[in-house]
Amino acid sequence: AQSVSQHNHHVILSEAASLELGCNYSYGGTVNLFWYVQYPGQHLQLLLKYFSGDPLVKGIKGFEAEFIKSKFSFNLRKPSVQWSDTAEYFCAVNTGGYNKLIFGAGTRLAVHP
Amino acid sequence: EPEVTQTPSHQVTQMGQEVILRCVPISNHLYFYWYRQILGQKVEFLVSFYNNEISEKSEIFDDQFSVERPDGSNFTLKIRSTKLEDSAMYFCASSTGADTQYFGPGTRLTVL
Protein backbone atom coordinates (compact mmCIF):
# COMPACT_ATOMS: atom_id res chain seq x y z
CA ALA A 1 0.00 0.00 0.00
CA GLN A 2 1.10 3.54 -0.65
CA SER A 3 2.35 5.54 2.31
CA VAL A 4 3.99 8.87 3.01
CA SER A 5 6.46 9.56 5.80
CA GLN A 6 7.37 12.94 7.18
CA HIS A 7 10.37 12.70 9.42
CA ASN A 8 9.92 15.77 11.55
CA HIS A 9 6.76 16.21 13.55
CA HIS A 10 7.74 19.49 15.17
CA VAL A 11 10.34 21.98 13.99
CA ILE A 12 11.25 25.21 15.77
CA LEU A 13 13.33 27.81 13.97
CA SER A 14 14.33 31.41 14.34
CA GLU A 15 13.51 33.89 11.62
CA ALA A 16 15.99 33.85 8.72
CA ALA A 17 17.00 30.25 9.41
CA SER A 18 16.89 27.79 6.55
CA LEU A 19 14.23 25.10 6.43
CA GLU A 20 14.19 21.59 5.07
CA LEU A 21 11.30 19.24 5.74
CA GLY A 22 11.68 15.64 4.73
CA CYS A 23 9.10 13.59 2.87
CA ASN A 24 9.45 10.02 1.60
CA TYR A 25 6.83 7.94 -0.10
CA SER A 26 6.47 4.28 -0.88
CA TYR A 27 5.08 3.44 -4.29
CA GLY A 28 6.83 1.85 -7.22
CA GLY A 29 4.99 3.57 -10.03
CA THR A 30 4.50 7.11 -11.25
CA VAL A 31 3.29 9.55 -8.63
CA ASN A 32 2.21 13.14 -8.36
CA LEU A 33 3.66 14.90 -5.34
CA PHE A 34 2.29 17.80 -3.33
CA TRP A 35 3.07 19.98 -0.38
CA TYR A 36 0.11 21.59 1.34
CA VAL A 37 0.25 24.13 4.14
CA GLN A 38 -2.32 24.83 6.84
CA TYR A 39 -1.91 28.17 8.59
CA PRO A 40 -3.52 28.48 12.03
CA GLY A 41 -7.29 28.55 11.66
CA GLN A 42 -7.18 28.22 7.89
CA HIS A 43 -7.74 25.45 5.38
CA LEU A 44 -5.23 23.35 3.49
CA GLN A 45 -3.60 25.35 0.72
CA LEU A 46 -1.34 24.11 -2.05
CA LEU A 47 2.28 25.23 -1.70
CA LEU A 48 3.67 23.41 -4.71
CA LYS A 49 3.32 20.27 -6.77
CA TYR A 50 5.32 17.97 -9.00
CA PHE A 51 3.77 16.04 -11.85
CA SER A 52 6.66 15.66 -14.30
CA GLY A 53 9.59 17.54 -15.80
CA ASP A 54 12.14 19.53 -13.83
CA PRO A 55 12.48 17.78 -10.46
CA LEU A 56 13.13 21.09 -8.73
CA VAL A 57 9.82 22.84 -8.36
CA LYS A 58 9.14 26.29 -7.03
CA GLY A 59 6.01 27.19 -5.17
CA ILE A 60 4.45 30.15 -3.48
CA LYS A 61 6.08 32.24 -0.75
CA GLY A 62 9.63 31.26 -1.66
CA PHE A 63 9.23 27.54 -1.07
CA GLU A 64 10.76 24.92 -3.32
CA ALA A 65 10.94 21.14 -3.34
CA GLU A 66 13.14 18.60 -5.06
CA PHE A 67 11.91 15.27 -6.32
CA ILE A 68 14.60 12.61 -6.09
CA LYS A 69 13.16 9.51 -7.70
CA SER A 70 15.94 7.17 -6.57
CA LYS A 71 15.31 8.13 -2.97
CA PHE A 72 11.51 8.30 -3.22
CA SER A 73 11.81 11.73 -1.65
CA PHE A 74 10.23 15.12 -2.11
CA ASN A 75 11.78 17.43 0.47
CA LEU A 76 10.53 20.95 1.02
CA ARG A 77 12.99 23.81 1.42
CA LYS A 78 13.05 27.51 2.08
CA PRO A 79 16.32 29.41 2.42
CA SER A 80 15.09 31.94 4.98
CA VAL A 81 11.90 31.46 7.00
CA GLN A 82 9.68 34.18 8.36
CA TRP A 83 7.43 34.30 11.38
CA SER A 84 4.46 34.12 8.98
CA ASP A 85 5.60 30.64 7.87
CA THR A 86 4.41 29.24 11.19
CA ALA A 87 1.99 26.53 10.09
CA GLU A 88 1.55 22.81 9.61
CA TYR A 89 3.02 21.34 6.43
CA PHE A 90 1.70 18.20 4.77
CA CYS A 91 3.32 16.13 2.08
CA ALA A 92 0.91 14.15 -0.10
CA VAL A 93 1.01 11.86 -3.12
CA ASN A 94 -1.42 10.40 -5.58
CA THR A 95 -1.07 8.09 -8.54
CA GLY A 96 -3.13 10.06 -11.02
CA GLY A 97 -4.80 13.41 -11.42
CA TYR A 98 -8.16 12.43 -9.97
CA ASN A 99 -7.03 9.78 -7.51
CA LYS A 100 -7.13 10.06 -3.75
CA LEU A 101 -4.35 11.84 -1.93
CA ILE A 102 -2.28 9.95 0.61
CA PHE A 103 -1.01 12.32 3.28
CA GLY A 104 1.94 12.27 5.60
CA ALA A 105 1.46 12.95 9.28
CA GLY A 106 2.36 16.62 8.93
CA THR A 107 5.12 18.79 10.37
CA ARG A 108 4.31 21.64 12.71
CA LEU A 109 6.69 24.52 12.09
CA ALA A 110 7.05 27.30 14.64
CA VAL A 111 9.15 30.30 13.65
CA HIS A 112 10.22 32.63 16.41
CA PRO A 113 10.97 36.28 15.65
CA GLU B 1 -10.22 33.18 -6.79
CA PRO B 2 -12.84 30.41 -6.54
CA GLU B 3 -12.86 28.47 -3.28
CA VAL B 4 -14.40 25.36 -1.83
CA THR B 5 -16.78 26.27 0.98
CA GLN B 6 -18.10 24.09 3.79
CA THR B 7 -20.89 24.45 6.30
CA PRO B 8 -21.17 24.37 9.20
CA SER B 9 -17.72 25.21 10.49
CA HIS B 10 -18.46 23.35 13.73
CA GLN B 11 -21.12 20.74 14.44
CA VAL B 12 -21.81 19.26 17.84
CA THR B 13 -24.07 16.23 18.01
CA GLN B 14 -25.11 13.45 20.33
CA MET B 15 -23.96 9.91 19.71
CA GLY B 16 -26.44 8.06 17.50
CA GLN B 17 -27.69 11.18 15.75
CA GLU B 18 -27.47 11.78 12.03
CA VAL B 19 -25.37 14.62 10.68
CA ILE B 20 -25.05 16.12 7.24
CA LEU B 21 -21.94 18.04 6.32
CA ARG B 22 -22.22 20.33 3.36
CA CYS B 23 -19.73 21.43 0.75
CA VAL B 24 -19.90 23.66 -2.29
CA PRO B 25 -17.09 22.64 -4.66
CA ILE B 26 -15.49 24.94 -7.20
CA SER B 27 -18.02 25.36 -9.98
CA ASN B 28 -16.19 23.84 -12.96
CA HIS B 29 -14.75 20.92 -11.02
CA LEU B 30 -15.95 17.40 -11.70
CA TYR B 31 -14.30 15.33 -8.98
CA PHE B 32 -15.25 15.64 -5.34
CA TYR B 33 -13.70 14.19 -2.24
CA TRP B 34 -14.15 13.90 1.49
CA TYR B 35 -11.22 13.51 3.86
CA ARG B 36 -11.08 13.58 7.62
CA GLN B 37 -8.48 14.30 10.26
CA ILE B 38 -8.89 12.98 13.75
CA LEU B 39 -7.11 15.23 16.24
CA GLY B 40 -3.40 14.50 16.23
CA GLN B 41 -3.61 12.06 13.32
CA LYS B 42 -3.09 12.09 9.55
CA VAL B 43 -5.51 13.46 7.01
CA GLU B 44 -7.30 10.33 5.72
CA PHE B 45 -9.19 9.78 2.50
CA LEU B 46 -12.84 8.80 2.87
CA VAL B 47 -14.45 8.85 -0.56
CA SER B 48 -14.24 10.25 -4.06
CA PHE B 49 -17.21 11.03 -6.28
CA TYR B 50 -17.50 11.56 -10.00
CA ASN B 51 -20.37 11.61 -12.44
CA ASN B 52 -22.91 11.15 -9.65
CA GLU B 53 -21.38 8.03 -8.23
CA ILE B 54 -18.71 6.94 -5.84
CA SER B 55 -15.46 6.24 -7.67
CA GLU B 56 -13.44 5.08 -4.68
CA LYS B 57 -13.98 4.70 -0.95
CA SER B 58 -11.77 3.77 1.96
CA GLU B 59 -12.31 1.17 4.67
CA ILE B 60 -13.47 3.97 6.96
CA PHE B 61 -16.40 4.74 4.64
CA ASP B 62 -18.75 2.04 5.86
CA ASP B 63 -22.53 1.78 5.64
CA GLN B 64 -22.94 4.60 8.14
CA PHE B 65 -21.57 7.06 5.60
CA SER B 66 -23.12 8.26 2.39
CA VAL B 67 -22.47 11.05 -0.09
CA GLU B 68 -24.78 12.87 -2.39
CA ARG B 69 -24.79 15.68 -4.91
CA PRO B 70 -28.40 16.75 -4.45
CA ASP B 71 -28.20 19.64 -6.90
CA GLY B 72 -25.72 21.28 -9.22
CA SER B 73 -23.71 22.94 -6.51
CA ASN B 74 -23.78 21.04 -3.21
CA PHE B 75 -21.91 17.91 -2.21
CA THR B 76 -22.90 16.37 1.11
CA LEU B 77 -21.53 13.79 3.50
CA LYS B 78 -24.07 12.08 5.74
CA ILE B 79 -23.24 10.07 8.81
CA ARG B 80 -26.33 8.09 9.73
CA SER B 81 -25.66 7.24 13.37
CA THR B 82 -22.66 9.05 14.74
CA LYS B 83 -20.16 7.41 17.07
CA LEU B 84 -17.68 9.02 19.42
CA GLU B 85 -14.85 8.01 17.10
CA ASP B 86 -16.40 10.03 14.26
CA SER B 87 -15.24 13.19 16.01
CA ALA B 88 -12.81 14.78 13.58
CA MET B 89 -12.26 17.61 11.14
CA TYR B 90 -13.92 16.76 7.84
CA PHE B 91 -12.50 18.32 4.69
CA CYS B 92 -14.16 18.52 1.32
CA ALA B 93 -12.03 18.88 -1.79
CA SER B 94 -12.65 19.24 -5.49
CA SER B 95 -10.63 19.07 -8.68
CA THR B 96 -10.93 19.09 -12.45
CA GLY B 97 -9.48 15.58 -12.38
CA ALA B 98 -6.26 16.49 -14.11
CA ASP B 99 -4.61 18.59 -11.47
CA THR B 100 -4.66 19.77 -7.91
CA GLN B 101 -7.31 19.06 -5.32
CA TYR B 102 -8.54 22.23 -3.65
CA PHE B 103 -9.67 21.95 -0.06
CA GLY B 104 -12.39 23.65 1.90
CA PRO B 105 -11.89 25.05 5.40
CA GLY B 106 -13.29 21.97 7.08
CA THR B 107 -16.12 21.13 9.46
CA ARG B 108 -15.16 20.21 12.98
CA LEU B 109 -17.52 17.45 14.11
CA THR B 110 -17.78 16.78 17.83
CA VAL B 111 -19.78 13.74 18.92
CA LEU B 112 -20.76 13.69 22.59
XYZ file of C-alpha atoms in Angstrom:
225
model
C 0.000 0.000 0.000
C 1.104 3.541 -0.647
C 2.351 5.536 2.314
C 3.989 8.865 3.011
C 6.465 9.557 5.798
C 7.366 12.937 7.177
C 10.366 12.701 9.419
C 9.925 15.770 11.553
C 6.756 16.209 13.555
C 7.739 19.492 15.170
C 10.340 21.982 13.991
C 11.250 25.206 15.767
C 13.332 27.812 13.968
C 14.328 31.412 14.341
C 13.508 33.888 11.617
C 15.992 33.854 8.722
C 17.005 30.248 9.412
C 16.892 27.787 6.545
C 14.226 25.101 6.427
C 14.190 21.595 5.066
C 11.299 19.237 5.742
C 11.681 15.644 4.730
C 9.104 13.587 2.866
C 9.446 10.022 1.601
C 6.830 7.936 -0.101
C 6.470 4.285 -0.883
C 5.079 3.444 -4.293
C 6.828 1.849 -7.220
C 4.991 3.572 -10.026
C 4.501 7.111 -11.249
C 3.286 9.548 -8.628
C 2.215 13.136 -8.356
C 3.658 14.902 -5.336
C 2.293 17.802 -3.331
C 3.074 19.982 -0.380
C 0.107 21.589 1.340
C 0.246 24.133 4.142
C -2.315 24.830 6.842
C -1.912 28.169 8.589
C -3.520 28.479 12.029
C -7.293 28.549 11.658
C -7.180 28.216 7.888
C -7.741 25.451 5.379
C -5.230 23.351 3.493
C -3.597 25.352 0.719
C -1.340 24.109 -2.046
C 2.279 25.226 -1.698
C 3.669 23.411 -4.710
C 3.320 20.271 -6.770
C 5.318 17.974 -8.996
C 3.772 16.036 -11.847
C 6.656 15.656 -14.297
C 9.591 17.539 -15.800
C 12.144 19.525 -13.829
C 12.482 17.780 -10.464
C 13.130 21.090 -8.726
C 9.816 22.841 -8.360
C 9.144 26.288 -7.032
C 6.006 27.195 -5.173
C 4.453 30.152 -3.478
C 6.076 32.244 -0.745
C 9.628 31.261 -1.663
C 9.227 27.538 -1.071
C 10.757 24.921 -3.323
C 10.945 21.139 -3.345
C 13.138 18.601 -5.060
C 11.905 15.268 -6.318
C 14.603 12.605 -6.088
C 13.158 9.514 -7.703
C 15.941 7.168 -6.573
C 15.314 8.131 -2.969
C 11.514 8.299 -3.218
C 11.811 11.727 -1.647
C 10.225 15.121 -2.109
C 11.784 17.425 0.467
C 10.534 20.949 1.025
C 12.990 23.809 1.424
C 13.053 27.507 2.083
C 16.325 29.407 2.423
C 15.093 31.945 4.984
C 11.902 31.463 6.998
C 9.681 34.182 8.360
C 7.426 34.301 11.379
C 4.458 34.119 8.976
C 5.605 30.640 7.865
C 4.410 29.242 11.190
C 1.985 26.534 10.089
C 1.553 22.813 9.607
C 3.017 21.343 6.426
C 1.698 18.204 4.767
C 3.320 16.133 2.078
C 0.913 14.148 -0.098
C 1.014 11.860 -3.117
C -1.418 10.399 -5.585
C -1.070 8.092 -8.543
C -3.131 10.055 -11.019
C -4.799 13.407 -11.418
C -8.159 12.429 -9.970
C -7.027 9.785 -7.510
C -7.130 10.056 -3.753
C -4.348 11.838 -1.928
C -2.277 9.952 0.610
C -1.005 12.319 3.282
C 1.945 12.271 5.604
C 1.457 12.947 9.283
C 2.360 16.617 8.928
C 5.116 18.786 10.365
C 4.315 21.642 12.706
C 6.691 24.516 12.090
C 7.045 27.305 14.640
C 9.148 30.296 13.650
C 10.222 32.633 16.412
C 10.968 36.284 15.650
C -10.217 33.179 -6.787
C -12.836 30.413 -6.542
C -12.862 28.471 -3.280
C -14.402 25.361 -1.835
C -16.775 26.268 0.982
C -18.096 24.093 3.790
C -20.893 24.455 6.302
C -21.173 24.374 9.204
C -17.724 25.211 10.490
C -18.460 23.349 13.735
C -21.115 20.736 14.437
C -21.810 19.260 17.842
C -24.065 16.234 18.005
C -25.108 13.454 20.330
C -23.956 9.910 19.706
C -26.437 8.059 17.504
C -27.688 11.184 15.754
C -27.471 11.777 12.033
C -25.366 14.619 10.683
C -25.045 16.118 7.243
C -21.942 18.040 6.321
C -22.220 20.331 3.364
C -19.731 21.426 0.748
C -19.900 23.659 -2.286
C -17.089 22.638 -4.657
C -15.495 24.942 -7.196
C -18.015 25.357 -9.982
C -16.190 23.838 -12.965
C -14.747 20.919 -11.021
C -15.949 17.400 -11.702
C -14.301 15.329 -8.979
C -15.250 15.645 -5.344
C -13.704 14.190 -2.235
C -14.145 13.895 1.493
C -11.224 13.512 3.861
C -11.079 13.577 7.618
C -8.475 14.304 10.257
C -8.894 12.975 13.752
C -7.111 15.229 16.243
C -3.400 14.503 16.233
C -3.606 12.063 13.315
C -3.086 12.095 9.552
C -5.512 13.464 7.013
C -7.296 10.333 5.723
C -9.193 9.782 2.505
C -12.837 8.799 2.871
C -14.451 8.846 -0.558
C -14.238 10.252 -4.062
C -17.206 11.029 -6.285
C -17.496 11.561 -10.002
C -20.369 11.614 -12.439
C -22.905 11.153 -9.649
C -21.385 8.029 -8.235
C -18.707 6.939 -5.838
C -15.457 6.242 -7.673
C -13.442 5.079 -4.679
C -13.975 4.700 -0.952
C -11.770 3.775 1.959
C -12.307 1.171 4.669
C -13.469 3.973 6.956
C -16.397 4.740 4.635
C -18.747 2.041 5.862
C -22.531 1.780 5.641
C -22.938 4.603 8.144
C -21.568 7.057 5.600
C -23.125 8.261 2.389
C -22.465 11.049 -0.088
C -24.776 12.873 -2.392
C -24.788 15.680 -4.906
C -28.397 16.754 -4.454
C -28.204 19.638 -6.901
C -25.715 21.282 -9.223
C -23.706 22.943 -6.515
C -23.784 21.043 -3.210
C -21.909 17.909 -2.206
C -22.896 16.366 1.113
C -21.535 13.786 3.502
C -24.072 12.081 5.739
C -23.236 10.074 8.811
C -26.329 8.092 9.734
C -25.662 7.241 13.368
C -22.657 9.048 14.742
C -20.162 7.409 17.074
C -17.682 9.018 19.417
C -14.853 8.010 17.097
C -16.398 10.026 14.260
C -15.244 13.188 16.010
C -12.812 14.779 13.583
C -12.259 17.611 11.143
C -13.917 16.763 7.840
C -12.495 18.319 4.690
C -14.165 18.518 1.321
C -12.029 18.877 -1.795
C -12.653 19.239 -5.494
C -10.628 19.065 -8.679
C -10.926 19.092 -12.448
C -9.480 15.577 -12.383
C -6.255 16.489 -14.109
C -4.606 18.586 -11.468
C -4.655 19.770 -7.907
C -7.309 19.057 -5.321
C -8.543 22.228 -3.649
C -9.668 21.947 -0.059
C -12.390 23.650 1.901
C -11.894 25.055 5.401
C -13.285 21.974 7.085
C -16.116 21.133 9.457
C -15.164 20.208 12.984
C -17.525 17.454 14.113
C -17.780 16.781 17.830
C -19.779 13.739 18.918
C -20.760 13.693 22.585
